[in-house]
Amino acid sequence: MERTEVLVIGAGAAGMMCAIEAGKRGRSVVVVEHNAAPGEKIRISGGGRCNFTNLGAGPGAFLSQNPRFCISALSRYTQADFIALVDRHRIAWHEKTLGQLFCDGSAKQIIAMLTGEMAAAGARLRLAVGAETIERNGEGFTVSTTAGPIACASVVVASGGKSIPKMGASGFGYDVARRFGLRVTETRPGLVPLTFEAGLLERLRPLAGISVDAVISCGRTRFAEAMLFTHRGLSGPAILQISSYWREGEAITVDLSPGTDVFEALRGIRAKAGRQAVSSVLADLLPKRLAQTACDLAGLREGARGTLGDCSDKVLRRIGAAANAWTVKPVGSEGYRTAEVTVGGVDTRDLDQKTMAARAVPGLYFVGEAVDVTGWLGGYNFQWAWSSGWAAGQAA
Ligand code: FDA
């Protein structure tokens, strides 16, 4: 039977980082990856340029039932550490917006950097080999794989979450956790477009393809970024961000004109130029096609629109609310098919925050997206993968 000290399951961001670090400590490391290539999600990330970290990565940008769990790993292997690695490999990068760092060239450079570092650290990468089951075996484990069993002292589960099943994502990590008695928090798609029911979609159809700067809130969480009307509902960065916080049945509130109190603005214009048509005044405050829809959403019928002077405060308030606080209940999300991440995962109460080891199962580790730590859009999820993989790599 093949033997190694550390077996890493999954050659994604977290697994490769863990393998590099464990290898550098002189541990013998094998990484099994059921895809034919490593780092497939890195390859497609950031539109092919990989948003590999965020200058502002800190615990406040992560969701978890225990928001403090990520602090240890994030502060021991920081965005500055990863940037230094990227710089050592002479990979050119730039800040796009909001602290988001992207490769100037291609995400493939990040994959080549990681596989190069793995090889230099002596970690062996076995592609097209899937892990099937893990059995405890005295002090260590026997992992059955599609290429036969592998005996090891430590197993690092770096198999990711459920998002994008057609790229090989599955609930493997959660099944392993449950099988060893660890708790798994509720999982759901995150960073995902939201969908509307047919009636509302019909009314919003003329807006499909329009992008606006908006402030979206759900409960006490709010994001100010771009939002896109789609043929199924809403997308764009602001919606992807809020989707990780949104639960089925909840409404979201959209401010389509951030920074302008539309009711006050309309009232002010009415006092000076009451003969102007409501729709043309609104078209100065909102993108044109949206102005029309704001009237629809405010429940103003075609004939009732008229001039500003015809509108009572009550009517202007309705238009203002439609523009500044459009409240809408999505029926669902586009699901794991397009979600960038899985929210939830292996319960952090059962993991050691310093090493990512299962508290009750010596030698078993969980890293990356498999864990109940989910970042915002913007390079935070890769930073969690690097930091948690690094932390496990110091211990496994
Ligand atoms: P990841 O999913 O990357 O790796 C897990 C690996 O395990 C996979 O290669 C899988 O095939 C393998 N595997 C699973 N089960 C196995 C088994 N039983 N046996 C063997 N192998 C197995 N984040 C970010 O910070 N910046 C960005 O720009 C983007 N962009 C982006 C775009 C898109 C389209 C998606 C879907 C996601 C992103 N993300 C992102 C999120 C980011 O990709 C994600 O958070 C990390 O890839 C998670 O890294 P992991 O290593 O934990 O899992």
CSV table of C-alpha atoms and ligand atoms in Angstrom, one decimal:
chain,number,residue,atom,x,y,z
A,1,MET,CA,0.0,0.0,0.0
A,2,GLU,CA,1.2,3.5,-0.8
A,3,ARG,CA,2.3,5.4,2.3
A,4,THR,CA,2.8,9.1,3.1
A,5,GLU,CA,2.9,11.3,6.2
A,6,VAL,CA,0.3,13.8,4.9
A,7,LEU,CA,-2.4,13.2,2.4
A,8,VAL,CA,-4.2,16.2,1.1
A,9,ILE,CA,-7.6,15.7,-0.6
A,10,GLY,CA,-8.1,18.4,-3.2
A,11,ALA,CA,-5.6,20.4,-5.2
A,12,GLY,CA,-7.5,23.7,-4.9
A,13,ALA,CA,-6.2,26.9,-3.4
A,14,ALA,CA,-6.3,25.6,0.2
A,15,GLY,CA,-5.0,22.1,-0.5
A,16,MET,CA,-2.0,23.3,-2.6
A,17,MET,CA,-1.0,25.9,0.0
A,18,CYS,CA,-1.2,23.3,2.8
A,19,ALA,CA,0.9,20.8,0.7
A,20,ILE,CA,3.6,23.5,0.1
A,21,GLU,CA,3.9,24.3,3.8
A,22,ALA,CA,3.8,20.7,5.1
A,23,GLY,CA,6.4,19.8,2.4
A,24,LYS,CA,8.6,22.7,3.5
A,25,ARG,CA,8.6,21.2,7.0
A,26,GLY,CA,10.1,18.0,5.6
A,27,ARG,CA,6.9,16.0,5.7
A,28,SER,CA,6.2,13.6,2.9
A,29,VAL,CA,3.1,14.8,1.2
A,30,VAL,CA,0.7,13.4,-1.5
A,31,VAL,CA,-2.1,15.5,-2.9
A,32,VAL,CA,-5.0,13.7,-4.7
A,33,GLU,CA,-7.2,15.6,-7.0
A,34,HIS,CA,-10.1,14.0,-8.9
A,35,ASN,CA,-10.0,16.6,-11.7
A,36,ALA,CA,-7.5,16.2,-14.5
A,37,ALA,CA,-5.9,19.5,-13.6
A,38,PRO,CA,-5.1,21.3,-10.3
A,39,GLY,CA,-6.7,24.6,-9.3
A,40,GLU,CA,-9.6,24.6,-11.7
A,41,LYS,CA,-11.5,27.3,-9.7
A,42,ILE,CA,-8.4,29.4,-9.6
A,43,ARG,CA,-8.2,29.2,-13.4
A,44,ILE,CA,-11.7,30.5,-13.9
A,45,SER,CA,-11.7,33.0,-11.1
A,46,GLY,CA,-11.7,36.8,-11.5
A,47,GLY,CA,-12.7,36.5,-15.1
A,48,GLY,CA,-9.5,34.5,-15.8
A,49,ARG,CA,-7.3,36.9,-13.9
A,50,CYS,CA,-7.8,35.6,-10.3
A,51,ASN,CA,-8.7,38.1,-7.7
A,52,PHE,CA,-6.2,36.4,-5.4
A,53,THR,CA,-6.5,38.5,-2.3
A,54,ASN,CA,-7.9,41.7,-0.9
A,55,LEU,CA,-5.8,44.5,0.8
A,56,GLY,CA,-8.5,44.8,3.4
A,57,ALA,CA,-8.9,41.1,4.2
A,58,GLY,CA,-9.8,40.9,7.9
A,59,PRO,CA,-12.3,39.0,10.0
A,60,GLY,CA,-15.0,41.6,9.4
A,61,ALA,CA,-15.3,40.4,5.8
A,62,PHE,CA,-16.2,36.8,6.7
A,63,LEU,CA,-19.4,35.0,7.6
A,64,SER,CA,-19.3,32.2,10.1
A,65,GLN,CA,-21.3,31.0,13.1
A,66,ASN,CA,-18.2,32.0,15.0
A,67,PRO,CA,-16.9,35.2,13.4
A,68,ARG,CA,-13.7,35.1,15.6
A,69,PHE,CA,-12.6,31.6,14.3
A,70,CYS,CA,-10.8,33.0,11.2
A,71,ILE,CA,-8.7,35.6,13.1
A,72,SER,CA,-5.8,33.3,14.0
A,73,ALA,CA,-5.2,31.9,10.5
A,74,LEU,CA,-5.8,35.3,8.8
A,75,SER,CA,-3.4,37.1,11.1
A,76,ARG,CA,-0.6,34.4,10.9
A,77,TYR,CA,-0.7,34.2,7.1
A,78,THR,CA,-1.8,37.6,5.8
A,79,GLN,CA,-2.5,39.1,2.4
A,80,ALA,CA,1.0,40.7,2.6
A,81,ASP,CA,2.5,37.2,2.9
A,82,PHE,CA,0.6,36.0,-0.2
A,83,ILE,CA,1.5,39.2,-2.1
A,84,ALA,CA,5.2,38.6,-1.2
A,85,LEU,CA,4.9,35.1,-2.7
A,86,VAL,CA,3.3,36.4,-5.9
A,87,ASP,CA,6.1,39.0,-6.1
A,88,ARG,CA,8.8,36.4,-5.6
A,89,HIS,CA,7.4,34.7,-8.7
A,90,ARG,CA,7.4,38.0,-10.6
A,91,ILE,CA,3.7,37.8,-11.3
A,92,ALA,CA,2.5,41.3,-12.2
A,93,TRP,CA,-0.7,42.4,-10.5
A,94,HIS,CA,-2.9,45.4,-10.0
A,95,GLU,CA,-5.5,46.7,-7.6
A,96,LYS,CA,-8.8,46.9,-9.5
A,97,THR,CA,-11.2,48.4,-6.9
A,98,LEU,CA,-12.0,48.2,-3.2
A,99,GLY,CA,-8.6,46.6,-2.4
A,100,GLN,CA,-9.1,43.7,-4.9
A,101,LEU,CA,-5.8,42.4,-6.4
A,102,PHE,CA,-5.8,40.7,-9.8
A,103,CYS,CA,-3.1,39.3,-12.0
A,104,ASP,CA,-2.2,41.5,-14.9
A,105,GLY,CA,-1.8,38.4,-17.0
A,106,SER,CA,-3.6,35.2,-16.2
A,107,ALA,CA,-4.9,33.2,-13.3
A,108,LYS,CA,-2.8,30.3,-14.7
A,109,GLN,CA,0.3,32.1,-13.3
A,110,ILE,CA,-1.1,31.6,-9.8
A,111,ILE,CA,-1.6,27.9,-10.5
A,112,ALA,CA,1.9,27.5,-12.0
A,113,MET,CA,3.3,29.3,-8.9
A,114,LEU,CA,1.5,26.9,-6.6
A,115,THR,CA,2.4,23.7,-8.5
A,116,GLY,CA,6.0,24.9,-8.7
A,117,GLU,CA,6.2,25.6,-5.0
A,118,MET,CA,4.6,22.1,-4.3
A,119,ALA,CA,7.2,20.4,-6.5
A,120,ALA,CA,10.0,22.4,-4.8
A,121,ALA,CA,8.7,21.3,-1.4
A,122,GLY,CA,8.6,17.7,-2.6
A,123,ALA,CA,4.8,17.3,-2.5
A,124,ARG,CA,3.6,14.8,-5.0
A,125,LEU,CA,0.5,15.7,-7.0
A,126,ARG,CA,-1.7,12.8,-8.2
A,127,LEU,CA,-4.3,14.1,-10.8
A,128,ALA,CA,-7.5,12.2,-11.8
A,129,VAL,CA,-7.4,10.4,-8.5
A,130,GLY,CA,-10.5,10.8,-6.3
A,131,ALA,CA,-10.6,10.1,-2.6
A,132,GLU,CA,-13.5,7.8,-1.7
A,133,THR,CA,-13.5,6.9,2.0
A,134,ILE,CA,-11.4,7.6,5.0
A,135,GLU,CA,-10.9,5.0,7.8
A,136,ARG,CA,-9.1,5.5,11.1
A,137,ASN,CA,-6.3,3.0,11.3
A,138,GLY,CA,-4.5,2.9,14.7
A,139,GLU,CA,-2.6,6.1,14.9
A,140,GLY,CA,-3.3,7.1,11.3
A,141,PHE,CA,-5.7,6.7,8.4
A,142,THR,CA,-6.3,4.6,5.3
A,143,VAL,CA,-7.9,6.6,2.5
A,144,SER,CA,-9.4,4.6,-0.3
A,145,THR,CA,-9.0,6.3,-3.7
A,146,THR,CA,-9.8,5.5,-7.3
A,147,ALA,CA,-6.2,4.5,-7.7
A,148,GLY,CA,-6.0,2.3,-4.6
A,149,PRO,CA,-5.6,2.8,-0.9
A,150,ILE,CA,-3.1,5.3,0.6
A,151,ALA,CA,-2.0,5.0,4.3
A,152,CYS,CA,-1.1,8.3,6.0
A,153,ALA,CA,-0.6,9.8,9.5
A,154,SER,CA,-2.6,13.0,8.7
A,155,VAL,CA,-5.4,13.7,6.3
A,156,VAL,CA,-6.2,17.3,5.2
A,157,VAL,CA,-9.7,17.6,3.7
A,158,ALA,CA,-9.3,20.5,1.2
A,159,SER,CA,-12.2,19.4,-1.1
A,160,GLY,CA,-14.0,22.7,-1.2
A,161,GLY,CA,-17.8,23.3,-1.0
A,162,LYS,CA,-20.7,22.4,-3.2
A,163,SER,CA,-20.6,25.3,-5.7
A,164,ILE,CA,-20.2,24.6,-9.4
A,165,PRO,CA,-20.9,20.8,-9.3
A,166,LYS,CA,-19.9,20.5,-13.0
A,167,MET,CA,-16.3,21.4,-11.9
A,168,GLY,CA,-16.2,18.5,-9.5
A,169,ALA,CA,-17.6,20.1,-6.4
A,170,SER,CA,-19.6,17.9,-4.0
A,171,GLY,CA,-20.4,17.6,-0.4
A,172,PHE,CA,-17.5,15.2,0.2
A,173,GLY,CA,-15.9,17.2,3.0
A,174,TYR,CA,-19.1,17.5,4.9
A,175,ASP,CA,-19.7,13.8,4.6
A,176,VAL,CA,-16.3,13.1,6.0
A,177,ALA,CA,-16.8,15.5,8.8
A,178,ARG,CA,-20.2,13.9,9.8
A,179,ARG,CA,-18.7,10.4,9.5
A,180,PHE,CA,-16.1,11.4,12.1
A,181,GLY,CA,-18.7,12.9,14.4
A,182,LEU,CA,-18.0,16.6,13.6
A,183,ARG,CA,-21.0,19.0,13.3
A,184,VAL,CA,-21.7,20.6,9.9
A,185,THR,CA,-23.7,23.9,9.9
A,186,GLU,CA,-26.5,24.5,7.3
A,187,THR,CA,-25.0,25.0,3.9
A,188,ARG,CA,-26.4,27.2,1.1
A,189,PRO,CA,-25.2,28.9,-2.1
A,190,GLY,CA,-23.5,32.2,-1.6
A,191,LEU,CA,-22.2,35.0,-3.9
A,192,VAL,CA,-25.0,34.0,-6.3
A,193,PRO,CA,-27.6,35.9,-8.4
A,194,LEU,CA,-31.1,36.2,-7.0
A,195,THR,CA,-34.2,35.3,-8.9
A,196,PHE,CA,-37.7,36.8,-9.1
A,197,GLU,CA,-41.2,35.3,-9.8
A,198,ALA,CA,-42.6,35.5,-13.3
A,199,GLY,CA,-45.0,38.5,-12.7
A,200,LEU,CA,-42.3,40.8,-11.4
A,201,LEU,CA,-39.8,39.6,-14.0
A,202,GLU,CA,-42.3,40.6,-16.7
A,203,ARG,CA,-42.6,44.1,-15.3
A,204,LEU,CA,-38.8,44.4,-15.0
A,205,ARG,CA,-38.1,42.9,-18.4
A,206,PRO,CA,-37.2,46.3,-20.1
A,207,LEU,CA,-34.4,46.7,-17.6
A,208,ALA,CA,-32.6,43.5,-18.3
A,209,GLY,CA,-28.9,44.3,-19.0
A,210,ILE,CA,-29.0,47.6,-17.1
A,211,SER,CA,-26.3,48.1,-14.4
A,212,VAL,CA,-26.7,50.8,-11.7
A,213,ASP,CA,-24.8,51.8,-8.6
A,214,ALA,CA,-27.0,50.8,-5.7
A,215,VAL,CA,-27.1,50.2,-2.0
A,216,ILE,CA,-28.7,46.9,-1.1
A,217,SER,CA,-29.7,45.9,2.4
A,218,CYS,CA,-30.9,42.7,4.0
A,219,GLY,CA,-31.5,43.1,7.7
A,220,ARG,CA,-28.7,45.1,9.1
A,221,THR,CA,-26.2,44.2,6.3
A,222,ARG,CA,-25.7,46.6,3.4
A,223,PHE,CA,-23.4,46.8,0.4
A,224,ALA,CA,-22.9,49.7,-2.0
A,225,GLU,CA,-21.7,48.4,-5.3
A,226,ALA,CA,-23.0,47.9,-8.9
A,227,MET,CA,-26.2,45.9,-9.4
A,228,LEU,CA,-27.3,44.3,-12.7
A,229,PHE,CA,-30.9,43.6,-13.8
A,230,THR,CA,-31.0,40.2,-15.5
A,231,HIS,CA,-33.6,38.1,-17.3
A,232,ARG,CA,-34.1,36.1,-14.1
A,233,GLY,CA,-33.7,38.7,-11.4
A,234,LEU,CA,-30.8,40.6,-10.1
A,235,SER,CA,-27.0,40.1,-10.2
A,236,GLY,CA,-23.8,42.2,-10.0
A,237,PRO,CA,-21.4,42.6,-7.1
A,238,ALA,CA,-23.9,44.2,-4.7
A,239,ILE,CA,-26.4,41.4,-5.2
A,240,LEU,CA,-23.8,38.7,-5.0
A,241,GLN,CA,-22.6,40.2,-1.7
A,242,ILE,CA,-26.0,40.4,-0.1
A,243,SER,CA,-27.0,36.9,-1.4
A,244,SER,CA,-24.6,35.4,1.2
A,245,TYR,CA,-26.7,37.0,4.0
A,246,TRP,CA,-30.1,36.5,2.4
A,247,ARG,CA,-32.4,33.7,3.4
A,248,GLU,CA,-35.4,32.3,1.5
A,249,GLY,CA,-38.6,34.2,2.4
A,250,GLU,CA,-36.7,37.5,3.2
A,251,ALA,CA,-37.0,40.7,1.4
A,252,ILE,CA,-34.1,42.9,0.3
A,253,THR,CA,-34.2,46.7,0.0
A,254,VAL,CA,-32.6,48.4,-2.9
A,255,ASP,CA,-31.6,52.1,-3.0
A,256,LEU,CA,-31.5,52.8,-6.8
A,257,SER,CA,-30.3,56.4,-6.2
A,258,PRO,CA,-27.8,56.3,-3.5
A,259,GLY,CA,-26.9,59.7,-2.0
A,260,THR,CA,-30.1,61.4,-3.4
A,261,ASP,CA,-33.3,61.6,-1.4
A,262,VAL,CA,-35.6,61.3,-4.4
A,263,PHE,CA,-38.7,62.5,-2.5
A,264,GLU,CA,-37.0,65.7,-1.3
A,265,ALA,CA,-35.4,66.2,-4.8
A,266,LEU,CA,-38.8,65.9,-6.5
A,267,ARG,CA,-40.5,68.2,-4.0
A,268,GLY,CA,-37.8,70.8,-4.5
A,269,ILE,CA,-38.2,70.7,-8.3
A,270,ARG,CA,-42.0,70.8,-8.0
A,271,ALA,CA,-41.7,74.1,-6.0
A,272,LYS,CA,-39.7,75.6,-8.8
A,273,ALA,CA,-40.8,73.9,-12.0
A,274,GLY,CA,-44.1,72.1,-11.3
A,275,ARG,CA,-45.0,71.8,-15.0
A,276,GLN,CA,-42.2,69.3,-15.8
A,277,ALA,CA,-43.3,65.8,-16.4
A,278,VAL,CA,-42.6,63.4,-13.5
A,279,SER,CA,-40.9,60.9,-15.8
A,280,SER,CA,-38.5,63.4,-17.3
A,281,VAL,CA,-37.5,64.8,-13.9
A,282,LEU,CA,-37.0,61.3,-12.6
A,283,ALA,CA,-34.9,60.5,-15.7
A,284,ASP,CA,-32.4,63.2,-14.5
A,285,LEU,CA,-32.2,61.4,-11.1
A,286,LEU,CA,-32.1,57.8,-12.3
A,287,PRO,CA,-31.0,56.0,-15.4
A,288,LYS,CA,-33.8,56.7,-18.0
A,289,ARG,CA,-35.3,53.2,-18.3
A,290,LEU,CA,-35.3,52.9,-14.6
A,291,ALA,CA,-37.2,56.1,-14.2
A,292,GLN,CA,-40.1,54.6,-16.0
A,293,THR,CA,-40.0,51.5,-13.9
A,294,ALA,CA,-39.8,53.5,-10.7
A,295,CYS,CA,-43.2,55.0,-11.6
A,296,ASP,CA,-44.5,51.5,-12.3
A,297,LEU,CA,-43.2,50.3,-9.0
A,298,ALA,CA,-44.7,53.2,-7.2
A,299,GLY,CA,-48.0,52.0,-8.6
A,300,LEU,CA,-48.6,55.1,-10.8
A,301,ARG,CA,-50.7,54.3,-13.8
A,302,GLU,CA,-49.7,55.6,-17.2
A,303,GLY,CA,-52.5,58.3,-17.2
A,304,ALA,CA,-51.9,59.3,-13.6
A,305,ARG,CA,-48.3,60.4,-14.1
A,306,GLY,CA,-48.7,63.9,-15.6
A,307,THR,CA,-46.6,66.8,-14.2
A,308,LEU,CA,-44.9,67.2,-10.9
A,309,GLY,CA,-47.4,69.9,-10.0
A,310,ASP,CA,-50.2,67.3,-10.3
A,311,CYS,CA,-48.5,65.1,-7.7
A,312,SER,CA,-49.3,65.3,-4.0
A,313,ASP,CA,-46.6,64.8,-1.4
A,314,LYS,CA,-48.1,61.3,-0.9
A,315,VAL,CA,-47.5,60.4,-4.5
A,316,LEU,CA,-44.0,61.9,-4.5
A,317,ARG,CA,-43.3,59.9,-1.4
A,318,ARG,CA,-44.3,56.7,-3.2
A,319,ILE,CA,-42.0,57.5,-6.1
A,320,GLY,CA,-39.2,58.3,-3.6
A,321,ALA,CA,-39.7,55.0,-1.8
A,322,ALA,CA,-39.6,53.1,-5.1
A,323,ALA,CA,-36.3,54.8,-5.9
A,324,ASN,CA,-34.6,54.9,-2.5
A,325,ALA,CA,-36.1,51.9,-0.8
A,326,TRP,CA,-37.5,49.5,-3.3
A,327,THR,CA,-38.3,46.4,-1.2
A,328,VAL,CA,-38.5,43.2,-3.1
A,329,LYS,CA,-38.7,39.5,-2.2
A,330,PRO,CA,-36.6,37.2,-4.4
A,331,VAL,CA,-38.1,33.8,-4.8
A,332,GLY,CA,-34.7,32.1,-4.8
A,333,SER,CA,-31.2,32.1,-6.1
A,334,GLU,CA,-29.5,30.6,-9.1
A,335,GLY,CA,-28.2,27.9,-6.7
A,336,TYR,CA,-24.9,26.0,-6.6
A,337,ARG,CA,-24.8,25.9,-10.5
A,338,THR,CA,-23.5,29.5,-10.5
A,339,ALA,CA,-22.7,30.3,-6.8
A,340,GLU,CA,-19.1,31.3,-6.2
A,341,VAL,CA,-19.1,29.8,-2.7
A,342,THR,CA,-20.9,27.7,-0.2
A,343,VAL,CA,-22.0,29.5,2.9
A,344,GLY,CA,-21.7,27.3,6.0
A,345,GLY,CA,-19.7,24.0,6.3
A,346,VAL,CA,-17.7,22.1,8.9
A,347,ASP,CA,-18.7,23.6,12.3
A,348,THR,CA,-15.8,25.7,13.7
A,349,ARG,CA,-16.7,24.6,17.2
A,350,ASP,CA,-15.2,21.2,16.3
A,351,LEU,CA,-12.0,22.6,14.8
A,352,ASP,CA,-8.8,24.1,16.4
A,353,GLN,CA,-8.5,27.7,15.0
A,354,LYS,CA,-4.7,27.6,15.1
A,355,THR,CA,-4.2,24.3,13.2
A,356,MET,CA,-7.6,23.6,11.6
A,357,ALA,CA,-7.4,20.1,13.2
A,358,ALA,CA,-10.6,18.3,14.2
A,359,ARG,CA,-10.5,18.6,18.0
A,360,ALA,CA,-11.7,15.0,18.6
A,361,VAL,CA,-9.9,13.3,15.8
A,362,PRO,CA,-6.1,13.7,15.9
A,363,GLY,CA,-4.6,13.9,12.4
A,364,LEU,CA,-7.7,15.0,10.6
A,365,TYR,CA,-7.8,18.6,9.3
A,366,PHE,CA,-10.3,20.7,7.3
A,367,VAL,CA,-9.3,23.8,5.3
A,368,GLY,CA,-10.7,26.3,2.8
A,369,GLU,CA,-14.2,26.5,1.7
A,370,ALA,CA,-15.2,23.2,3.4
A,371,VAL,CA,-15.1,25.1,6.7
A,372,ASP,CA,-17.9,27.3,7.9
A,373,VAL,CA,-16.0,30.5,7.0
A,374,THR,CA,-17.2,32.4,3.9
A,375,GLY,CA,-15.7,35.6,2.6
A,376,TRP,CA,-17.2,38.5,0.8
A,377,LEU,CA,-16.7,38.9,-2.9
A,378,GLY,CA,-13.4,40.5,-3.8
A,379,GLY,CA,-10.5,38.1,-3.1
A,380,TYR,CA,-11.5,37.3,0.5
A,381,ASN,CA,-12.3,33.6,-0.2
A,382,PHE,CA,-8.9,32.9,-1.7
A,383,GLN,CA,-7.2,34.7,1.3
A,384,TRP,CA,-9.1,32.3,3.6
A,385,ALA,CA,-8.0,29.4,1.5
A,386,TRP,CA,-4.3,30.5,1.6
A,387,SER,CA,-4.4,31.3,5.4
A,388,SER,CA,-6.3,28.2,6.5
A,389,GLY,CA,-4.2,26.0,4.2
A,390,TRP,CA,-1.0,27.6,5.6
A,391,ALA,CA,-2.2,27.1,9.2
A,392,ALA,CA,-2.9,23.3,8.6
A,393,GLY,CA,0.4,23.0,6.7
A,394,GLN,CA,2.3,24.1,9.9
A,395,ALA,CA,0.7,21.2,11.9
A,396,ALA,CA,-0.2,18.3,9.7
B,1,FDA,P1,-11.6,24.4,-4.3
B,1,FDA,O1,-13.0,24.1,-4.7
B,1,FDA,O2,-10.9,25.5,-5.0
B,1,FDA,O3,-10.7,23.1,-4.4
B,1,FDA,C1,-11.2,21.8,-3.9
B,1,FDA,C2,-10.6,20.8,-4.8
B,1,FDA,O4,-10.9,19.5,-4.3
B,1,FDA,C3,-11.1,20.8,-6.2
B,1,FDA,O5,-10.1,20.9,-7.1
B,1,FDA,C4,-11.9,19.5,-6.3
B,1,FDA,O6,-11.9,19.0,-7.6
B,1,FDA,C5,-11.2,18.6,-5.4
B,1,FDA,N1,-12.0,17.5,-4.8
B,1,FDA,C6,-13.2,17.6,-4.3
B,1,FDA,N2,-13.6,16.4,-3.8
B,1,FDA,C7,-12.6,15.5,-4.1
B,1,FDA,C8,-12.3,14.1,-3.8
B,1,FDA,N3,-13.2,13.4,-3.3
B,1,FDA,N4,-11.1,13.6,-4.2
B,1,FDA,C9,-10.2,14.4,-4.8
B,1,FDA,N5,-10.3,15.7,-5.1
B,1,FDA,C10,-11.5,16.3,-4.7
B,1,FDA,N6,-12.6,33.7,-4.7
B,1,FDA,C11,-11.7,34.8,-4.6
B,1,FDA,O7,-11.2,35.1,-3.5
B,1,FDA,N7,-11.5,35.5,-5.7
B,1,FDA,C12,-12.0,35.3,-7.0
B,1,FDA,O8,-11.7,35.9,-8.0
B,1,FDA,C13,-12.9,34.2,-7.0
B,1,FDA,N8,-13.6,34.0,-8.2
B,1,FDA,C14,-14.4,32.9,-8.3
B,1,FDA,C15,-15.1,32.6,-9.5
B,1,FDA,C16,-15.9,31.5,-9.7
B,1,FDA,C17,-16.6,31.2,-10.9
B,1,FDA,C18,-16.0,30.6,-8.5
B,1,FDA,C19,-16.9,29.4,-8.6
B,1,FDA,C20,-15.4,30.9,-7.3
B,1,FDA,C21,-14.6,32.0,-7.2
B,1,FDA,N9,-14.0,32.3,-6.0
B,1,FDA,C22,-13.2,33.4,-5.9
B,1,FDA,C23,-14.1,31.5,-4.8
B,1,FDA,C24,-12.9,30.6,-4.7
B,1,FDA,O9,-12.7,29.9,-6.0
B,1,FDA,C25,-13.1,29.5,-3.6
B,1,FDA,O10,-13.4,30.1,-2.4
B,1,FDA,C26,-11.8,28.7,-3.4
B,1,FDA,O11,-11.5,28.1,-4.7
B,1,FDA,C27,-11.9,27.7,-2.3
B,1,FDA,O12,-10.7,27.0,-2.3
B,1,FDA,P2,-10.7,25.5,-1.8
B,1,FDA,O13,-9.3,25.0,-2.0
B,1,FDA,O14,-11.2,25.4,-0.4
B,1,FDA,O15,-11.7,24.7,-2.7
